[in-house]
C-alpha positions in Angstrom: 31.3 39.8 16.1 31.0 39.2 12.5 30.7 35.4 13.1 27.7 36.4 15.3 25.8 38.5 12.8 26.5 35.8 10.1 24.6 33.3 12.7 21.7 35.8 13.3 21.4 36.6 9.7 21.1 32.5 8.7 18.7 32.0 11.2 16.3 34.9 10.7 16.5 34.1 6.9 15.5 30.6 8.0 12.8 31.6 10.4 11.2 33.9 7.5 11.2 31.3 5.4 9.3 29.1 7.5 6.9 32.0 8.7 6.5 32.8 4.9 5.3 29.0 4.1 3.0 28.6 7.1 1.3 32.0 5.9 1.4 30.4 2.0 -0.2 27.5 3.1 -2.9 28.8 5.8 -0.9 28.1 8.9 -2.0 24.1 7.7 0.5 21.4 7.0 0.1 20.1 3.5 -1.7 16.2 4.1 0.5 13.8 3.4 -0.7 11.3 0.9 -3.2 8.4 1.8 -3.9 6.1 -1.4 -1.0 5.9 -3.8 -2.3 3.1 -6.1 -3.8 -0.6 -6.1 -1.7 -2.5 -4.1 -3.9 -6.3 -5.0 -7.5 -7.1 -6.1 -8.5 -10.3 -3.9 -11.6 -12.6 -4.9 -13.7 -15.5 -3.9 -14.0 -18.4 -6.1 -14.8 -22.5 -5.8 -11.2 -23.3 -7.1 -8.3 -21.4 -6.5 -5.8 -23.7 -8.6 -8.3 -23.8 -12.2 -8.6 -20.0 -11.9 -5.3 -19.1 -11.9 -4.9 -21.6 -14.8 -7.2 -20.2 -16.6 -5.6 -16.3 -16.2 -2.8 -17.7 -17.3 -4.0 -19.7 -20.5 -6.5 -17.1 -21.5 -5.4 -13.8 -20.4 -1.3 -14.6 -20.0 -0.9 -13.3 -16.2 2.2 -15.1 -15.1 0.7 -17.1 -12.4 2.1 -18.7 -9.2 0.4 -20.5 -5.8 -0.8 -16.4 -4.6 -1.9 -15.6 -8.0 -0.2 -13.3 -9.9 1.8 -10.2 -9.7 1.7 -7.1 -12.0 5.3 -5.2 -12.1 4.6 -1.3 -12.9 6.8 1.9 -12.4 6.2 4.5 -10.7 4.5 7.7 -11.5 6.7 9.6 -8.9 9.7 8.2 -9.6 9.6 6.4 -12.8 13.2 4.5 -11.8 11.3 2.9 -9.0 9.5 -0.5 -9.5 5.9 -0.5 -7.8 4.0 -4.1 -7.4 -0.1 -4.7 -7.4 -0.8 -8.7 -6.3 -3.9 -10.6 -8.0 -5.0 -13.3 -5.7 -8.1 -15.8 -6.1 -8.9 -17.4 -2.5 -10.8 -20.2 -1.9 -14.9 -19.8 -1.7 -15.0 -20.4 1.8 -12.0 -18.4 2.9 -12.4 -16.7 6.0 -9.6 -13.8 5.3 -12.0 -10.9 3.8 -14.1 -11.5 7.6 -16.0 -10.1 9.1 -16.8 -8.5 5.9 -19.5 -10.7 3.9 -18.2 -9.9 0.1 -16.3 -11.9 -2.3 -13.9 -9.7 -2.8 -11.2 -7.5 -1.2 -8.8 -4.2 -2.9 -5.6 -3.9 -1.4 -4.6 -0.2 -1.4 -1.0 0.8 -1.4 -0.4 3.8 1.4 2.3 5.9 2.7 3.4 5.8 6.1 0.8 3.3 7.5 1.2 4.3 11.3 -0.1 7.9 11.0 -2.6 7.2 8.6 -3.8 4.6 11.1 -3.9 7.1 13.6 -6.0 9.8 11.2 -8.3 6.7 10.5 -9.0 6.3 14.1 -9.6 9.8 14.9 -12.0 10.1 11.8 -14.0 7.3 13.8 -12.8 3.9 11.0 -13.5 0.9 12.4 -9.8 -0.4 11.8 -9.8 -3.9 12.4 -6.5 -5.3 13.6 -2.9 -3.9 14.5 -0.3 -3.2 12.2 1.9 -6.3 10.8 5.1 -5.4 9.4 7.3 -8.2 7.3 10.0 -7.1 5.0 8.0 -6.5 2.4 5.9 -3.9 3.9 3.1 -3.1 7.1 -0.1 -4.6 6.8 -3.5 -3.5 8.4 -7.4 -3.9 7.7 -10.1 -1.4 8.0 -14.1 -1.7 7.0 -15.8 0.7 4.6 -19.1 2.1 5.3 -21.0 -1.0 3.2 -18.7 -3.5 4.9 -16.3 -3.8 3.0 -13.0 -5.0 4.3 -10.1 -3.4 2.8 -6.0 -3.9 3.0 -3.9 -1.0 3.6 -0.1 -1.7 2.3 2.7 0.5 3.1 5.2 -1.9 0.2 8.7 -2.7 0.3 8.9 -3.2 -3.1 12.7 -3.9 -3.3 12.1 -6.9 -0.4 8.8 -7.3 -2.3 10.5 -8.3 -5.6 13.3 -9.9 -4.1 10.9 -12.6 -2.3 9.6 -13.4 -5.6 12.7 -13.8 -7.2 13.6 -16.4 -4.2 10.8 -18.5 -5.3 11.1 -18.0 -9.0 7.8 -16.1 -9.4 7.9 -14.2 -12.5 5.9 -11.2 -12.6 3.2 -9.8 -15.2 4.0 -7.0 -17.2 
């Protein structure tokens, strides 16, 4: 009989507990976050190759064939690595269609399927279906002005291991 009140008692307390945060917060779940940080900054130019040459001579990024990469750590965990990719693309790239601008921002994200799903119920036009390699999901939306942005849910320890397979160093 004891056994049985102990039970009772443990789940009550838990029940309150739960009943005491939904009345803390309004009833509302708190929103789980969107943006977390840059995840690239892509641009237009006539020749790939001499700009990333020219980063590197003038302006010391650490360059590779993508461009270069910039290895941070992160404000919510400071042990954890984080990763933000510079890439110049050819003038006449088709990659940032349908969106008519030279350049395109790369956002990092949590948890890329349910933000898709928010997205979509907010009425943004997301352009394609999630990709997932092992170094994170992948997906496109427009901006009002037509502006195509990348939305990145990273793997940053696949990320960096991929660039240590191909001897890219990183910017720092």
């Amino acid at each position: 009989m004891k056994r049985f009140f102990f039970i009772v008692s443990i789940l009550s307390a838990f029940c309150m507990g739960y009943a005491f945060n939904a009345v803390k917060n309004g009833g509302i779940e708190p929103p789980v976050k969107r943006v977390t940080g840059i995840g690239g900054i892509f641009f237009k130019c006539k020749d790939p190759k001499k700009m990333r040459v020219w980063y590197a001579t003038h302006l010391g990024l650490n360059t590779n064939e993508y461009g270069a990469v910039f290895e941070w750590y992160q404000g919510a965990d400071s042990t954890k690595k984080g990763f933000s990719q510079w890439s110049p693309f050819k003038e006449n790239t088709n990659y940032f269609r349908p969106s008519e601008k030279d350049f395109m921002i790369n956002y990092r994200v949590e948890n890329l399927e349910y933000l898709v799903a928010e997205l979509k119920k907010e009425g943004v036009d997301v352009l394609d279906e999630i990709e997932t390699f092992d170094y994170g999901k992948f997906v496109h939306i427009m901006d009002i002005e037509g502006n195509k942005i990348e939305l990145w849910q990273p793997n940053d320890v696949a990320y960096e291991n991929l660039g240590k397979s191909v001897g890219a160093k990183t910017t720092k």
